[in-house]
Tab-separated table of C-alpha atoms in Angstrom:
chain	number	residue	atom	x	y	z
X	19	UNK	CA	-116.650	-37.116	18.291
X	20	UNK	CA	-116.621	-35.820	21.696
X	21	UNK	CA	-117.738	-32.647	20.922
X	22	UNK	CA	-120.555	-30.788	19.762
X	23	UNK	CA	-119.553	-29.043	16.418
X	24	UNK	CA	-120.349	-25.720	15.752
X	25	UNK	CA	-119.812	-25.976	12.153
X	26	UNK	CA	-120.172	-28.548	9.133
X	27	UNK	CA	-116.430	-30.287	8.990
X	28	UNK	CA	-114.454	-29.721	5.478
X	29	UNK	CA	-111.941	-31.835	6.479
X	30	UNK	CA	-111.414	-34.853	8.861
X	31	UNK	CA	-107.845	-34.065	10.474
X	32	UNK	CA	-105.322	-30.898	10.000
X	33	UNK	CA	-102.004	-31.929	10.690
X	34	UNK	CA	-99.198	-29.595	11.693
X	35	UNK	CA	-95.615	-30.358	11.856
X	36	UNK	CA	-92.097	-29.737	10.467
X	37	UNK	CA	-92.326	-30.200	6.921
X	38	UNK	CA	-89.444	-32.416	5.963
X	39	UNK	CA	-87.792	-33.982	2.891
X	40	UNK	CA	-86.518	-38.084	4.172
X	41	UNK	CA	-82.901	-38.895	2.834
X	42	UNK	CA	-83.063	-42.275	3.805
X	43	UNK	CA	-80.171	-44.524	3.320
X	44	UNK	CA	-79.414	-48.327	5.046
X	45	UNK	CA	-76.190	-48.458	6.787
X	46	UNK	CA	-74.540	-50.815	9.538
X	47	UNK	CA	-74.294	-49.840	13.221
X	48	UNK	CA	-70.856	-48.734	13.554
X	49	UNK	CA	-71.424	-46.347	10.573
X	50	UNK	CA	-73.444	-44.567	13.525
X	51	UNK	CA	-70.490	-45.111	16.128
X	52	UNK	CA	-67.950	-43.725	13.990
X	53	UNK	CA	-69.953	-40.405	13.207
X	54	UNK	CA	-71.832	-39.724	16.864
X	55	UNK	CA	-75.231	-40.691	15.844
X	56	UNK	CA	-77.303	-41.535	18.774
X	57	UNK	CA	-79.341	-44.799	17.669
X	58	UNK	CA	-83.051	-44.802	17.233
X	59	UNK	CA	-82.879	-40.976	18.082
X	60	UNK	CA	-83.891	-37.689	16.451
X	61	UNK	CA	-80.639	-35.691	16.441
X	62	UNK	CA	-81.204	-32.024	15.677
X	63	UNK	CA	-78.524	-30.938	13.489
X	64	UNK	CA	-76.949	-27.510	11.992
X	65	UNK	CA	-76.451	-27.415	8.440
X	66	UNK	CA	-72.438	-27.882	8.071
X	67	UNK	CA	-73.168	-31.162	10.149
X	68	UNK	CA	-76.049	-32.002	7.242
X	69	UNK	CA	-73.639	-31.457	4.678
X	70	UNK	CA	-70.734	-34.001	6.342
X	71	UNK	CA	-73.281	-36.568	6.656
X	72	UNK	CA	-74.645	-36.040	3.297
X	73	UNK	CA	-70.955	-36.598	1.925
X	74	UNK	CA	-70.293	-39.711	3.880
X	75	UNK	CA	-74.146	-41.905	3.496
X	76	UNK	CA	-74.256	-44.451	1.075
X	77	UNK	CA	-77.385	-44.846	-1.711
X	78	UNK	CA	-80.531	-42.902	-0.685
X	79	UNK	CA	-84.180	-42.381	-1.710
X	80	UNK	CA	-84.803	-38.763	-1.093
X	81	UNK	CA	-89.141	-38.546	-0.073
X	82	UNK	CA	-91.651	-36.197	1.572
X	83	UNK	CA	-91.451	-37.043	5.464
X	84	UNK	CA	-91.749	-35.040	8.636
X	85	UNK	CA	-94.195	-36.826	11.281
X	86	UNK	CA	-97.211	-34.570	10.850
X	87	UNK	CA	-96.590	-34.915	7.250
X	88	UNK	CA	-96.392	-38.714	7.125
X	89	UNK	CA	-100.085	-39.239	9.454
X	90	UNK	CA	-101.511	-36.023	7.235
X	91	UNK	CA	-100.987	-38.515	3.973
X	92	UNK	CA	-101.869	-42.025	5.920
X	93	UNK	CA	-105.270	-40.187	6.711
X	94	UNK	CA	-105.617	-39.403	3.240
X	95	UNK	CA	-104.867	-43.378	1.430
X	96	UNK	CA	-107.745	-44.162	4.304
X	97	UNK	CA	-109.662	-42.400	2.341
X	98	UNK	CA	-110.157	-39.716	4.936
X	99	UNK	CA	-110.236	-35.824	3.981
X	100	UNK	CA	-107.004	-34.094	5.747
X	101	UNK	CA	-105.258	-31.093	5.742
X	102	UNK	CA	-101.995	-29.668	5.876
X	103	UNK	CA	-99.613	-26.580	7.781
X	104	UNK	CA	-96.184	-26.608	7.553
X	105	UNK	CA	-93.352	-24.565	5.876
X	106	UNK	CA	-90.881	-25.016	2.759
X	107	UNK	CA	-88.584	-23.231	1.595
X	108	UNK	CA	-88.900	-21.752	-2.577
X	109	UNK	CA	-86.209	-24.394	-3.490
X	110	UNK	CA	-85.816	-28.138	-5.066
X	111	UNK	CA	-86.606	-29.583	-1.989
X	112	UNK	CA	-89.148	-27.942	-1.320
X	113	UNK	CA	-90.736	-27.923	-4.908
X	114	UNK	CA	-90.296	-31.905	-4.111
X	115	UNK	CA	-92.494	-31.909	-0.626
X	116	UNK	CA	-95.222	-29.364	-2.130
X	117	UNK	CA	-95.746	-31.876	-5.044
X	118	UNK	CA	-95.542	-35.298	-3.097
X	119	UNK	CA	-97.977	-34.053	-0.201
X	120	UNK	CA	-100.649	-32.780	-2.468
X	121	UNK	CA	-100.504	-35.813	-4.939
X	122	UNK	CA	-101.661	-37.724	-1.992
X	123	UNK	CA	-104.427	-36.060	-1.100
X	124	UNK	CA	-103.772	-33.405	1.275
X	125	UNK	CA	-104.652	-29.955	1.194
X	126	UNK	CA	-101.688	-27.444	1.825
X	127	UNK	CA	-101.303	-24.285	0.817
X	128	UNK	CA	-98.828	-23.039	3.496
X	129	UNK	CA	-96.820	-20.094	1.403
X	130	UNK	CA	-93.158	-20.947	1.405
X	131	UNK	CA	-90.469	-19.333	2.828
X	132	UNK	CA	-89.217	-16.531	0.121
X	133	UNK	CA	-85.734	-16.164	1.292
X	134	UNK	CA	-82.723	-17.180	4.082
X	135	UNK	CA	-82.486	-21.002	4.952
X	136	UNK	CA	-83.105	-23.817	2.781
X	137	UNK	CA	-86.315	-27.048	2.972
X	138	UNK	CA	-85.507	-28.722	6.135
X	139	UNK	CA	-84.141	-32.454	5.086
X	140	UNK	CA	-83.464	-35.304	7.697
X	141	UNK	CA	-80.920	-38.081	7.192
X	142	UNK	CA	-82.238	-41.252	8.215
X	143	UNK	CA	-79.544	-44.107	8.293
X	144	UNK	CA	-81.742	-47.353	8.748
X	145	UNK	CA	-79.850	-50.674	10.356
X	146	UNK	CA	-80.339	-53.851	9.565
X	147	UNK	CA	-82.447	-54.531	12.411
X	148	UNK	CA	-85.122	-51.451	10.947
X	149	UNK	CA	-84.238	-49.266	13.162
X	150	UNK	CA	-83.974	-45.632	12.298
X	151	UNK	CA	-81.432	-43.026	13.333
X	152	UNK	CA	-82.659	-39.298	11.833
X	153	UNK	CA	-80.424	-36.369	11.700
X	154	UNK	CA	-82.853	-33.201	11.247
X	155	UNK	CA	-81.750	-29.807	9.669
X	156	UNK	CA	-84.469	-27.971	10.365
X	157	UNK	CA	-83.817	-25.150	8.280
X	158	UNK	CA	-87.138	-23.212	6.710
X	159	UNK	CA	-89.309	-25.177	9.121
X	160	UNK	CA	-88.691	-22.909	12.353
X	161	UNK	CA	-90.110	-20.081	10.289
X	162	UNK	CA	-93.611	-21.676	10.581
X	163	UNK	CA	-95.893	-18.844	13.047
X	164	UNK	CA	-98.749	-17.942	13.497
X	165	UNK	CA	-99.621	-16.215	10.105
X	166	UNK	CA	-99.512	-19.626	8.458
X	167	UNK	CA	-102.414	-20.414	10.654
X	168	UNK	CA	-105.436	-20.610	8.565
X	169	UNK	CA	-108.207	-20.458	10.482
X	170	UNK	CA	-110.722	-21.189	7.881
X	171	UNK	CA	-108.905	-24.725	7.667
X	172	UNK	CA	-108.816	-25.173	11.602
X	173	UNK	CA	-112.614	-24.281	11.902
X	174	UNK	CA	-113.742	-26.548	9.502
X	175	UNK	CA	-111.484	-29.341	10.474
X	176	UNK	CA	-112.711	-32.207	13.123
X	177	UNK	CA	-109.583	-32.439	14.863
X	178	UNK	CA	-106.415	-30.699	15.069
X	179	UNK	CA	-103.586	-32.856	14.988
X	180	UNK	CA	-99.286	-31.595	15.826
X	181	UNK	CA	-96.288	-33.345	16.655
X	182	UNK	CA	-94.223	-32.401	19.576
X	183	UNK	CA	-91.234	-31.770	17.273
X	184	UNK	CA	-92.593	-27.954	16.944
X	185	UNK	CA	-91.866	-27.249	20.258
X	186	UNK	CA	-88.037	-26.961	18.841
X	187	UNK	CA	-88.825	-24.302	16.875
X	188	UNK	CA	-89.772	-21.539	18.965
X	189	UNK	CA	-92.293	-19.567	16.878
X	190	UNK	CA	-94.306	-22.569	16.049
X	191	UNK	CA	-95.746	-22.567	19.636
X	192	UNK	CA	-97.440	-19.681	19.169
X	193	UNK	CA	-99.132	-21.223	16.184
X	194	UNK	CA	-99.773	-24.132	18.189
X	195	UNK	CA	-101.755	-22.191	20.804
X	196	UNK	CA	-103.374	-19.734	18.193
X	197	UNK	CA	-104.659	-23.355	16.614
X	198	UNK	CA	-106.291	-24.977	19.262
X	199	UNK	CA	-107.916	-22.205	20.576
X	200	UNK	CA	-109.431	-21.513	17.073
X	201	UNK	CA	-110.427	-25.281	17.423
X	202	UNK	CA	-112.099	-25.502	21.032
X	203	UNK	CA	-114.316	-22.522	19.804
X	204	UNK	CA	-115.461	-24.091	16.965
X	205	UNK	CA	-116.199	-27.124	19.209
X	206	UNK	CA	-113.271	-29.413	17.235
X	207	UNK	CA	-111.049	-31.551	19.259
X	208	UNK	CA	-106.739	-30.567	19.513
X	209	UNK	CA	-104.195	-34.481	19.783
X	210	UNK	CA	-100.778	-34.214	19.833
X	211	UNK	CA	-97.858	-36.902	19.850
X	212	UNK	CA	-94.632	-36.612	21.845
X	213	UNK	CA	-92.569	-37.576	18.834
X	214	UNK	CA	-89.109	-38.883	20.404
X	215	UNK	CA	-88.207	-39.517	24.445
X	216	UNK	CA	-85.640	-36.981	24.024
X	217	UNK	CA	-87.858	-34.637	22.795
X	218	UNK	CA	-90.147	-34.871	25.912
X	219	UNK	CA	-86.803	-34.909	28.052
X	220	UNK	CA	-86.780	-31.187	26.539
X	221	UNK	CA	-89.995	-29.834	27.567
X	222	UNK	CA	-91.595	-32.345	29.658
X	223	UNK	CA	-93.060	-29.875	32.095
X	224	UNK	CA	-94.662	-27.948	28.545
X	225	UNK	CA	-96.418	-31.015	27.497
X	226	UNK	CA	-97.940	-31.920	31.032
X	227	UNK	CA	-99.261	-28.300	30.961
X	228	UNK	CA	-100.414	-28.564	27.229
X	229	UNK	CA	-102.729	-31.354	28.605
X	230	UNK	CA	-103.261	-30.439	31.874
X	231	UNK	CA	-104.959	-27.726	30.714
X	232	UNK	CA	-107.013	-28.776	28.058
X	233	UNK	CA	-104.973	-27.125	25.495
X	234	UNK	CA	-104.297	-31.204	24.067
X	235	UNK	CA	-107.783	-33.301	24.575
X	236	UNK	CA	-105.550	-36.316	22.728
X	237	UNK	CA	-102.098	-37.697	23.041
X	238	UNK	CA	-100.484	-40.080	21.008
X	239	UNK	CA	-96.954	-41.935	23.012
X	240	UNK	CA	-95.257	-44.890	22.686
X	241	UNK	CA	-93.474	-46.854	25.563
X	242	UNK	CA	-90.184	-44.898	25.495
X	243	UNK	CA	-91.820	-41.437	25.262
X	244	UNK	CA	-94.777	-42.216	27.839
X	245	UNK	CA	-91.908	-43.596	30.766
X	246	UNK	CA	-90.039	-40.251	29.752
X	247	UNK	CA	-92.964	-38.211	30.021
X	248	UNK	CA	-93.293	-39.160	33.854
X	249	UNK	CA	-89.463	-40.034	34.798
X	250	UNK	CA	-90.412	-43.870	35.241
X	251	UNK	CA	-89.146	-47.137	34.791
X	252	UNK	CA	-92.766	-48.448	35.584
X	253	UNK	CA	-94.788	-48.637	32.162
X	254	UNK	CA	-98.226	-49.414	34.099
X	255	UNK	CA	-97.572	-46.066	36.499
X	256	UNK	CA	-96.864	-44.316	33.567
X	257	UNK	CA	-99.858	-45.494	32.149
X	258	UNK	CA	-102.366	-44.070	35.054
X	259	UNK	CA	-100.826	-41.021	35.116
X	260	UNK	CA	-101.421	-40.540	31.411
X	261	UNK	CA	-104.945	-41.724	31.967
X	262	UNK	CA	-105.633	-38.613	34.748
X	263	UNK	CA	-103.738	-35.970	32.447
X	264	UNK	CA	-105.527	-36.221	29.032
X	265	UNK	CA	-108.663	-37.317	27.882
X	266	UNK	CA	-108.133	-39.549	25.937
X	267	UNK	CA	-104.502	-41.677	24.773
X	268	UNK	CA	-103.279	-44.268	22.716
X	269	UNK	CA	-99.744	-45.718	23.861
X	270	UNK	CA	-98.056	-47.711	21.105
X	271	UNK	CA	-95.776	-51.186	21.777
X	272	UNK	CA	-94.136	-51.738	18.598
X	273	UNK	CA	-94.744	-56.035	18.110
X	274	UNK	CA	-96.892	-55.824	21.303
X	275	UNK	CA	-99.774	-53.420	20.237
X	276	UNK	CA	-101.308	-50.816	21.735
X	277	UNK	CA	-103.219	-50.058	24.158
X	278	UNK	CA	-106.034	-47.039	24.134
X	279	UNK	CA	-107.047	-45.451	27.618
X	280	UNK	CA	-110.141	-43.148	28.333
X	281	UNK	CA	-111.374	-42.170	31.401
X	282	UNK	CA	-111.840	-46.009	33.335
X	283	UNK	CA	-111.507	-47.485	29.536
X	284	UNK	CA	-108.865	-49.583	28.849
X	285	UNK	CA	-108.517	-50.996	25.315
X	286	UNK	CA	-105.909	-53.531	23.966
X	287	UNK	CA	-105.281	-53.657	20.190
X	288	UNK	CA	-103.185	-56.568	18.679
X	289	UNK	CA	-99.965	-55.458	15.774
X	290	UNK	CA	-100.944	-57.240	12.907
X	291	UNK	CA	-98.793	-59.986	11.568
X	292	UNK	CA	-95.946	-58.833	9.161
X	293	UNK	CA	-94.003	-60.533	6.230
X	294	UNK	CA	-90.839	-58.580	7.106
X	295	UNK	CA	-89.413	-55.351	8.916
X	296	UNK	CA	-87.900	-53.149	6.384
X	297	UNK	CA	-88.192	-49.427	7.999
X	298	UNK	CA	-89.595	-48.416	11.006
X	299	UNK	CA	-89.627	-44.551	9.839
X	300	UNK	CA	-93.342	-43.655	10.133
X	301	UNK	CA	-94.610	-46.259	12.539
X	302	UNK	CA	-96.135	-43.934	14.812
X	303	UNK	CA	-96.884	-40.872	12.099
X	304	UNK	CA	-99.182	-43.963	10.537
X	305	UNK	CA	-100.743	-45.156	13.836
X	306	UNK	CA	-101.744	-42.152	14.327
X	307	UNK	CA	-103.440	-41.837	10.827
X	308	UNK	CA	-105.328	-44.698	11.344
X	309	UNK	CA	-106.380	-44.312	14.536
X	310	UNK	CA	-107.771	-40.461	13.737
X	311	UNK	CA	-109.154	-41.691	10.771
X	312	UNK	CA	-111.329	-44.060	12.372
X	313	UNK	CA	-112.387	-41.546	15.480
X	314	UNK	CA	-113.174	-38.647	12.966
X	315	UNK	CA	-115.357	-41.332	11.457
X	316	UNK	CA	-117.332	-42.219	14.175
X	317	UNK	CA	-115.662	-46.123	14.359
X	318	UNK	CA	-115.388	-47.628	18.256
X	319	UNK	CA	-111.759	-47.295	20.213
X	320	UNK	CA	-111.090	-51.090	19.577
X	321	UNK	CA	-111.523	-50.153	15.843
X	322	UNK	CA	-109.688	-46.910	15.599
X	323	UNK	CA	-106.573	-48.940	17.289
X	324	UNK	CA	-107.149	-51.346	14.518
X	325	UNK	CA	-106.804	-48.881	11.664
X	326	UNK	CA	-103.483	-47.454	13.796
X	327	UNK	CA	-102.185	-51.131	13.865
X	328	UNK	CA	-103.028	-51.717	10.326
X	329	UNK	CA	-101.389	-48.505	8.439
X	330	UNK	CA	-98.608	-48.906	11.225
X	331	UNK	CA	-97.427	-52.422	9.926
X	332	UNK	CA	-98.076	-51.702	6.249
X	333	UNK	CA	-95.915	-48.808	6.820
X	334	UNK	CA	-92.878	-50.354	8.072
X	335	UNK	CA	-92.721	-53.258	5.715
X	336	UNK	CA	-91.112	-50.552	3.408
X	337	UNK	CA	-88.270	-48.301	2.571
X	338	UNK	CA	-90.326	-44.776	3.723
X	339	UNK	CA	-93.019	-42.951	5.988
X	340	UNK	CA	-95.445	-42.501	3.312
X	341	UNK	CA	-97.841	-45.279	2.125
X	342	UNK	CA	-96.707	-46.905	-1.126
X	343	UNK	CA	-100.126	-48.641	-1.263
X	344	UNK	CA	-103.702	-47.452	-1.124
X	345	UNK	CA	-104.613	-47.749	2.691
X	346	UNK	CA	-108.343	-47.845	2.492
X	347	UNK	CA	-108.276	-50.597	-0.221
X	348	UNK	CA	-106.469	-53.107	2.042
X	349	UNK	CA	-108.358	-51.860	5.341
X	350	UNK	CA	-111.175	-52.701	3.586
X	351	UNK	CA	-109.926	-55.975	2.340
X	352	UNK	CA	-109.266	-56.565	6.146
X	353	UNK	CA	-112.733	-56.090	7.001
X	354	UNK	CA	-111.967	-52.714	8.715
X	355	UNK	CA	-114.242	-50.446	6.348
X	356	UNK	CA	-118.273	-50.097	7.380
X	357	UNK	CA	-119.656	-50.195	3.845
X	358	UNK	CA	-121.195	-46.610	3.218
């Protein structure tokens, strides 16, 4: 860990996000044509618009999801100890995400929403090339703030982890704030990812200042997002400017890797070899979980990019963002675990 902690750590990584219910349902391409869907996008949606597409999607497997959600529970089957913020609504839904998160592993205790909008849910119409389309109702998650911030869980976690999908939801970025300045004074480290291109295209100049000034020590990108970030075609400009804004990044490549960047460090990781793309839903939330597993753990870049890669292509040889198998049995299988 970078940093000198003031206190002993309860838990590895908190994870905040939008807590989300998946409705995940494969469909052809010109299903997306005919109703407007913007391929391989997150498309914000009101709730009439959740209810058309409801009516129209084919067979679905309704799970727990929402990025921060999905990397909270990959931490977890590592066999790391993480944490949880995010907010449901007192309804089936969000009965559903309360039960699935905390059978995993993870600690929440956020108090749900007593009354107005229903559990957020996302539609997520999967191609047959794996690619996933999500249509988000937000719905009980933009009620997150800052007195779901505890701080007892932020002091005594080793890093602080959110996805850039709060900065929709306008009260959740005073939580945001409130969070990592309770982490920085207990000496605990803040990473965020930038979630979709489009959602950088919305408050591009708000991330650059998140890590400009300190308020994000970590970012987590992938090629689309990073190029967005900066407004260039050029991946390796892109690049260097990440590498001057943050301390520390990890840019993923889908089949191609990753590639880690710290100060003058440059680390490549390999993807690992898979059987068969199913589902890309959770590709990055996973990455993520590995990586952060391995850093709160004290593991070398090279390795924490081998945990990302790892839970990353487990993950999307499946129908869903959460991990069907027990991570840390096959990272250890691979050779990934230091015997304890």
């Amino acid at each position: 860990m970078g940093v000198k902690a003031i206190s002993a750590a309860k838990y590895d990584v908190l994870c905040i996000g939008n807590a989300i219910v998946d409705i995940i349902s494969r469909t052809e391409d010109d299903f997306l044509v005919n109703n407007g869907i913007i391929k391989g996008a997150m498309n914000l949606i009101d709730s009439e618009r959740a209810e058309l597409l409801y009516s129209r999607k084919g067979p679905a497997i309704e799970a727990s999801g929402g990025s921060a959600g999905n990397t909270a529970a990959g931490v977890a089957s590592l066999g790391g100890r993480s944490a949880y913020f995010g907010k449901v609504a007192m309804d089936q839904l969000g009965t559903i995400f309360t039960h699935d998160i905390r059978s995993q592993g993870v600690a929440f205790d956020t108090a749900p929403l007593q009354e107005g909008v229903p559990t957020a849910r996302s539609m997520i119409f999967v191609t047959p090339d794996g690619e996933r389309s999500m249509n988000t109702y937000l719905g009980a998650c933009v009620e997150l703030g800052i007195e779901d911030i505890e701080s007892s869980k932020v002091s005594t976690s080793k890093l602080v982890y959110f996805e850039g999908y709060l900065w929709d939801p306008p009260r959740a970025k005073e939580a945001i704030l409130l969070a990592s300045k309770i982490a920085h004074e207990h000496g605990r480290e803040v990473a965020m990812t930038l979630s979709d291109p489009f959602c950088v295209d919305r408050y591009r100049d708000e991330f650059l200042d998140l890590m400009r000034s300190g308020t994000v020590d970590i970012v987590f990108a992938n090629e689309a997002e990073v190029k967005s970030l900066y407004q260039t075609s050029s991946f390796e400009s892109a690049l260097e400017a990440l590498r001057a804004d943050c301390k520390l990044a990890a840019v993923t490549r889908s089949e191609q890797g990753s590639i880690i960047l710290r100060g003058d460090e440059t680390v490549e990781v390999q993807a690992i070899e898979i059987d068969a793309l199913v589902d890309t839903t959770g590709a990055g939330d996973l990455y993520a979980a590995g990586f952060l597993y391995g850093y709160t753990n004290d593991y070398q870049l090279k390795e924490c990019g081998a945990f990302g890669s790892l839970a990353a292509g487990i993950v999307i040889q499946q129908i869903g963002p959460r991990p069907q198998n027990n991570l840390k049995d096959i990272a250890a299988q691979a050779g990934l675990i230091k015997a304890s």
